XYZ file of C-alpha atoms in Angstrom:
439
model
C 56.189 -92.432 99.993
C 58.635 -95.318 100.100
C 61.602 -92.814 100.469
C 60.049 -91.175 103.074
C 59.509 -94.869 105.035
C 63.078 -95.810 104.353
C 63.997 -92.205 106.067
C 61.976 -93.181 109.514
C 62.414 -96.751 109.272
C 66.785 -95.746 110.157
C 65.947 -92.849 111.849
C 63.689 -95.199 114.613
C 66.377 -98.061 113.850
C 69.962 -96.392 114.883
C 68.918 -94.714 118.055
C 67.526 -98.763 119.476
C 71.712 -100.355 118.427
C 73.127 -97.276 119.647
C 71.298 -97.672 122.834
C 72.018 -101.253 124.128
C 72.490 -101.013 127.401
C 73.669 -103.772 130.174
C 73.154 -104.551 133.390
C 75.601 -106.075 135.877
C 73.562 -109.604 135.629
C 73.649 -109.625 131.023
C 76.645 -109.056 131.473
C 77.684 -111.817 133.675
C 75.762 -114.086 131.443
C 76.997 -113.233 128.050
C 80.848 -113.389 129.421
C 79.859 -116.832 130.931
C 78.615 -118.200 127.676
C 81.605 -116.808 125.468
C 84.956 -116.307 127.656
C 87.064 -118.646 126.059
C 88.295 -119.612 129.959
C 84.882 -121.326 130.341
C 84.353 -122.663 127.004
C 87.798 -124.515 127.647
C 86.627 -125.745 130.692
C 83.235 -127.040 128.886
C 85.437 -128.507 126.785
C 87.892 -130.190 128.955
C 84.170 -131.220 130.578
C 83.582 -132.849 126.794
C 86.413 -134.876 127.443
C 86.084 -136.722 130.479
C 82.591 -137.540 129.697
C 84.025 -139.742 126.441
C 86.560 -140.448 128.472
C 83.998 -142.268 131.000
C 81.787 -143.698 128.510
C 85.190 -145.651 127.158
C 85.500 -147.149 130.110
C 81.940 -147.812 130.298
C 81.899 -149.227 127.111
C 85.206 -151.804 127.472
C 83.334 -154.152 129.533
C 81.528 -155.077 125.999
C 83.134 -157.656 123.578
C 85.202 -157.143 120.957
C 84.212 -158.511 117.097
C 86.220 -158.957 114.267
C 86.773 -160.097 110.829
C 89.328 -161.462 108.827
C 90.543 -162.250 105.833
C 93.696 -164.179 104.510
C 95.031 -164.810 101.022
C 98.112 -167.493 101.073
C 99.974 -168.210 97.720
C 102.429 -171.626 98.322
C 104.608 -172.721 95.503
C 106.604 -176.240 95.185
C 105.405 -177.780 98.802
C 102.118 -176.797 100.603
C 99.317 -178.010 103.036
C 95.794 -179.283 101.526
C 92.928 -179.392 102.873
C 92.833 -183.141 105.110
C 96.175 -181.538 105.906
C 98.746 -184.177 103.863
C 101.716 -181.933 103.105
C 101.795 -182.543 98.822
C 103.718 -180.939 96.325
C 101.531 -178.528 95.025
C 101.179 -174.987 94.035
C 97.792 -173.147 95.087
C 96.301 -170.232 96.624
C 94.483 -169.957 100.138
C 91.419 -167.376 100.899
C 91.192 -168.134 104.585
C 87.919 -166.329 106.078
C 87.691 -165.788 110.281
C 85.426 -164.196 112.795
C 86.116 -164.018 116.172
C 84.485 -162.509 119.567
C 86.366 -162.178 122.329
C 85.557 -160.666 125.950
C 87.445 -160.082 129.495
C 85.448 -161.605 132.568
C 88.109 -160.837 134.965
C 91.152 -158.740 135.102
C 91.360 -157.951 138.708
C 88.376 -155.203 138.682
C 90.401 -152.895 136.769
C 87.435 -151.812 134.345
C 85.246 -151.162 137.778
C 88.035 -149.291 139.330
C 88.503 -147.189 136.588
C 84.946 -146.413 136.181
C 84.749 -145.149 139.694
C 88.225 -143.312 139.028
C 86.416 -141.490 135.336
C 83.452 -140.698 137.303
C 85.217 -138.641 139.875
C 87.248 -137.188 137.302
C 84.130 -135.770 135.267
C 82.479 -134.451 138.671
C 85.775 -132.867 139.643
C 85.748 -131.369 135.755
C 82.211 -129.825 137.234
C 83.520 -128.087 139.483
C 86.230 -126.546 137.757
C 83.401 -126.189 135.333
C 81.825 -123.897 138.396
C 85.504 -122.022 139.390
C 85.980 -120.903 136.156
C 82.390 -119.215 135.351
C 82.896 -118.200 139.077
C 86.299 -116.335 138.465
C 84.966 -114.962 134.925
C 82.216 -113.373 137.191
C 84.376 -111.548 139.963
C 86.853 -110.683 136.495
C 83.235 -108.459 135.001
C 82.671 -107.712 138.373
C 85.783 -105.639 138.686
C 85.610 -104.314 135.597
C 81.001 -103.629 135.568
C 82.010 -101.142 138.996
C 85.742 -100.028 136.725
C 83.116 -98.091 134.276
C 80.462 -97.281 136.931
C 83.803 -95.684 138.163
C 85.057 -93.694 135.119
C 82.103 -92.717 134.372
C 80.955 -91.611 137.516
C 84.976 -89.310 137.553
C 83.940 -87.832 134.274
C 80.419 -86.181 135.549
C 82.489 -84.786 138.357
C 85.367 -83.822 135.607
C 82.198 -81.904 133.623
C 80.934 -80.757 137.165
C 84.537 -78.559 137.856
C 84.647 -77.545 134.500
C 81.347 -76.334 135.132
C 82.551 -74.616 138.087
C 85.000 -73.054 136.564
C 83.096 -71.837 133.644
C 81.155 -70.075 136.453
C 84.025 -69.138 138.308
C 85.671 -67.244 135.466
C 82.445 -65.564 134.861
C 82.744 -64.028 137.796
C 86.220 -62.642 137.338
C 85.064 -61.140 134.039
C 82.783 -59.691 136.409
C 85.336 -58.702 138.740
C 87.988 -57.357 136.155
C 85.068 -55.198 134.407
C 84.926 -53.508 138.121
C 88.320 -53.154 138.745
C 88.358 -55.175 141.920
C 90.026 -57.765 140.894
C 93.549 -57.384 138.390
C 93.457 -59.183 135.163
C 96.346 -62.074 137.137
C 93.435 -63.477 138.223
C 91.527 -63.590 134.866
C 94.221 -65.263 133.171
C 94.077 -67.782 136.711
C 91.000 -68.550 136.382
C 90.998 -69.250 132.235
C 94.053 -71.691 132.608
C 92.337 -73.327 135.931
C 88.959 -73.464 132.659
C 91.900 -75.147 130.447
C 92.975 -77.655 133.181
C 89.458 -78.626 133.596
C 88.741 -78.842 130.116
C 91.306 -81.579 129.443
C 90.722 -83.566 132.680
C 86.965 -83.815 130.703
C 88.698 -85.614 127.769
C 90.847 -87.802 129.239
C 88.307 -89.368 131.715
C 85.987 -89.458 128.885
C 88.795 -91.494 127.595
C 89.609 -93.796 130.633
C 85.593 -94.160 130.407
C 85.522 -95.336 127.239
C 88.548 -97.816 127.048
C 86.898 -99.382 130.555
C 83.570 -99.989 128.439
C 86.308 -101.430 126.027
C 88.208 -103.352 128.954
C 84.806 -105.062 129.779
C 83.060 -106.007 126.533
C 86.465 -107.429 125.422
C 86.821 -109.446 128.946
C 83.006 -110.979 127.604
C 83.805 -111.027 123.716
C 81.295 -109.168 122.466
C 82.414 -107.999 119.440
C 80.087 -104.706 118.415
C 81.982 -102.522 121.154
C 80.747 -99.478 119.123
C 77.043 -99.967 120.597
C 78.229 -100.674 123.761
C 76.977 -99.304 127.076
C 76.006 -100.771 130.565
C 73.336 -99.480 132.816
C 74.188 -97.142 135.668
C 73.056 -98.439 138.892
C 70.941 -95.345 140.720
C 72.218 -93.424 144.006
C 69.450 -96.269 145.850
C 70.982 -99.575 144.391
C 74.745 -97.829 145.773
C 73.657 -96.800 148.518
C 72.276 -100.776 148.815
C 75.123 -101.937 147.302
C 77.368 -100.378 150.510
C 74.469 -101.585 153.323
C 75.941 -104.878 153.024
C 77.213 -106.140 156.350
C 80.402 -108.083 156.451
C 80.636 -111.544 158.272
C 84.377 -113.077 158.112
C 83.218 -116.227 159.601
C 80.390 -117.129 157.521
C 82.465 -116.356 154.512
C 84.797 -118.817 155.624
C 82.546 -121.342 157.084
C 80.128 -121.370 153.308
C 83.619 -120.859 150.946
C 85.194 -124.069 152.222
C 82.805 -126.103 152.625
C 81.524 -125.045 149.394
C 83.911 -123.808 147.031
C 84.628 -125.314 143.683
C 87.552 -125.447 143.736
C 88.129 -127.183 146.480
C 85.487 -129.415 145.940
C 87.158 -130.396 142.671
C 90.522 -130.955 145.025
C 88.734 -133.066 147.426
C 87.213 -135.247 144.273
C 91.002 -135.828 142.312
C 92.605 -137.099 146.546
C 89.900 -139.648 146.068
C 90.418 -140.534 142.515
C 93.708 -141.201 142.650
C 93.067 -143.630 145.851
C 90.779 -145.090 142.773
C 94.232 -145.491 140.691
C 95.928 -146.824 142.757
C 94.216 -149.802 142.622
C 93.445 -149.572 138.558
C 97.380 -149.707 138.562
C 96.993 -152.989 141.109
C 94.728 -154.408 139.420
C 97.645 -156.217 137.284
C 99.272 -157.708 139.803
C 95.883 -160.085 138.911
C 95.950 -163.166 136.578
C 92.935 -162.063 133.667
C 91.123 -164.524 132.032
C 89.409 -163.775 128.564
C 86.060 -165.821 126.857
C 86.522 -165.961 123.377
C 84.637 -167.729 120.392
C 85.465 -167.929 116.336
C 84.462 -169.100 113.279
C 86.586 -169.684 110.483
C 86.666 -171.506 106.926
C 89.215 -171.574 104.514
C 88.912 -171.935 100.035
C 91.521 -173.649 98.518
C 92.602 -173.552 94.713
C 95.314 -175.306 92.936
C 97.770 -173.615 91.047
C 99.514 -177.049 89.565
C 98.907 -180.184 90.750
C 101.414 -183.072 89.023
C 99.141 -185.718 90.300
C 95.657 -184.681 89.205
C 93.204 -183.941 91.838
C 89.771 -182.086 91.502
C 89.131 -178.542 93.418
C 86.252 -179.022 95.087
C 83.387 -176.176 94.364
C 83.686 -173.557 96.396
C 80.334 -173.389 98.322
C 81.630 -177.271 99.013
C 84.507 -175.875 100.833
C 83.717 -173.315 102.896
C 80.337 -176.147 103.826
C 83.609 -178.473 104.949
C 86.576 -176.427 106.105
C 84.827 -174.217 108.253
C 85.471 -174.551 111.900
C 83.731 -172.897 115.060
C 85.991 -172.466 118.833
C 85.109 -171.203 121.678
C 87.507 -170.985 123.894
C 89.015 -169.817 127.606
C 92.623 -167.788 128.384
C 93.827 -167.270 131.046
C 97.020 -165.242 131.970
C 98.620 -165.303 135.276
C 101.988 -161.918 135.601
C 105.430 -163.791 137.156
C 107.609 -160.543 135.977
C 106.583 -157.654 134.173
C 110.158 -155.492 134.627
C 108.742 -153.838 137.444
C 106.554 -152.120 135.561
C 103.203 -152.429 137.750
C 104.846 -151.999 140.655
C 106.538 -148.730 139.449
C 103.111 -148.140 138.089
C 101.406 -148.005 141.402
C 104.531 -146.260 142.620
C 103.460 -143.173 140.726
C 99.698 -143.465 141.163
C 100.615 -142.926 145.158
C 103.256 -140.074 144.720
C 100.493 -138.347 142.809
C 97.706 -139.047 145.167
C 100.360 -137.238 147.878
C 100.728 -134.812 145.523
C 96.301 -134.148 145.117
C 97.023 -134.475 149.235
C 99.545 -131.183 148.893
C 96.643 -129.421 146.621
C 93.994 -129.589 148.624
C 95.538 -128.531 151.568
C 97.609 -125.454 149.896
C 93.863 -124.475 148.210
C 92.387 -124.043 151.370
C 95.198 -122.471 152.681
C 94.653 -120.145 149.183
C 91.038 -119.523 149.936
C 91.234 -118.644 153.955
C 93.796 -116.487 152.517
C 92.108 -114.797 149.815
C 88.567 -115.128 152.215
C 90.820 -112.829 154.908
C 92.444 -110.257 152.484
C 89.085 -109.490 150.809
C 87.747 -109.041 154.165
C 90.312 -106.376 155.932
C 89.852 -105.028 153.094
C 86.733 -104.304 152.495
C 86.942 -103.249 156.386
C 90.245 -100.900 155.670
C 87.792 -99.423 152.195
C 84.849 -99.295 154.251
C 87.084 -96.904 156.577
C 88.560 -94.631 153.576
C 84.851 -94.700 152.309
C 84.123 -93.121 155.418
C 86.589 -91.063 156.274
C 86.493 -89.579 152.478
C 82.494 -88.749 152.918
C 83.760 -86.485 155.922
C 86.873 -84.940 153.516
C 84.434 -84.188 150.873
C 81.630 -82.433 153.414
C 84.572 -80.951 155.193
C 86.632 -79.660 151.993
C 82.696 -78.087 150.223
C 82.412 -76.312 153.493
C 85.635 -74.652 152.921
C 85.545 -74.219 149.605
C 81.947 -72.091 149.918
C 83.515 -70.075 152.423
C 86.969 -69.526 150.091
C 84.526 -68.580 147.749
C 82.760 -65.920 149.607
C 85.888 -64.595 150.862
C 87.286 -64.607 147.317
C 84.291 -62.443 145.805
C 84.570 -59.978 148.589
C 88.305 -59.480 148.175
C 89.072 -61.163 151.534
C 91.475 -63.504 149.683
C 93.381 -64.137 146.661
C 93.028 -66.787 143.664
C 95.812 -68.773 144.252
C 94.495 -69.621 148.321
C 90.600 -70.228 146.283
C 91.959 -72.873 143.426
C 93.907 -74.075 146.612
C 90.849 -74.692 148.592
C 89.166 -75.629 145.189
C 91.280 -78.360 144.263
C 90.860 -79.834 147.746
C 87.395 -80.086 147.138
C 88.082 -81.884 143.786
C 90.390 -84.196 146.073
C 88.515 -84.791 148.206
C 85.480 -85.913 146.099
C 87.763 -88.141 143.506
C 88.958 -90.129 146.391
C 85.404 -90.823 147.732
C 84.478 -91.892 144.167
C 87.279 -94.395 144.060
C 86.718 -95.521 148.154
C 83.248 -95.643 147.144
C 83.582 -98.282 144.481
C 86.652 -99.973 146.064
C 84.914 -100.889 148.794
C 81.680 -101.983 146.656
C 83.671 -104.555 144.924
C 85.452 -106.315 147.738
C 81.680 -106.720 149.157
C 81.111 -108.488 145.956
C 84.441 -110.596 146.803
C 82.432 -111.815 149.100
C 79.719 -112.281 147.819
C 80.892 -114.418 145.706
C 82.460 -116.758 148.449
C 79.793 -116.876 151.040
C 77.637 -118.297 147.842
C 76.790 -121.778 148.555
């Protein structure tokens, strides 16, 4: 009984694992969580957060403890600051606190710069997600295209098998020659090879998609193929160049990131200019020491440790004002470098906008061309299908030969193949425009 239960468990478990199917949305979501480029963008974002937190905490005071141990031989200084001829050891203890009161608003501007850098990194992450989403969509559509080409190849093989049976009947009836039979067999063999090739292409397309997603269990990886109605809805999407351009320029992550980096560059100039101003520091310290005589020719008594710690203590509160006078032109050069970087960021923004407009325009006109190709391919399929049907009737009635029949068949097969490729090329162009028009 246990053995039967185990067998049933295996039988019902294996098909479930083998039927793992992914929709386009599931592929994109998985890729966004596991793709290396996206992970790199996330790590970069975390680094920017840490930088911002570090800047915020820089306004806090710093507190440090210091311990020192000296050994003096010969003439040395006693606790009462009198120099005598003794050898002694001195143990010192200090606690010091220090905070900046004014640094030319450096921390204020640096905090603003880091916040802008963090927001730019957020848009970089969104851009990385958008890029991987577009790539996965393209690979997903390639899987569907490969599957349709595989199905088409199988259909052609079936047609060749049926035609071979008809030719055999004609040969047996003496209505055609053996050469037609061998030609039909050769066509069938060619179609069988094409089935193998398209099957392998379909498998490789799934592997490419799985690898892009960083999905490791490729042996069970399958995609959910869209229905004809879903494909018709995709094809029915309208093209809107103006709307895509307006929403794209206003909302694209890459452009937003470039704009924020210009603002960051302006802040960076102020950060470097802050070094021209004086800096004011408030500090406080507490210190004490213990003196132990190693050799004393005058017979002085050693004061107990606790008494020395109390008597030798010293508390200090101080202000320190640093006025920059000459720093080897370092501040001036840093300001110039920040200005050059700001100009570079402006150029990057303009280039990003121009490239984006170019990409949208190319995607739009490629979509128009793909749509026209698809419509033309549909007409070609309809025309070659009718021509092939007439040619088959003519051949079976002895009014045509095998070569004319095969030529007509190949034209129809080529038209079907071109229709499939044009259809998914058009869908891919529409998907790109859909990504660009998102707000």
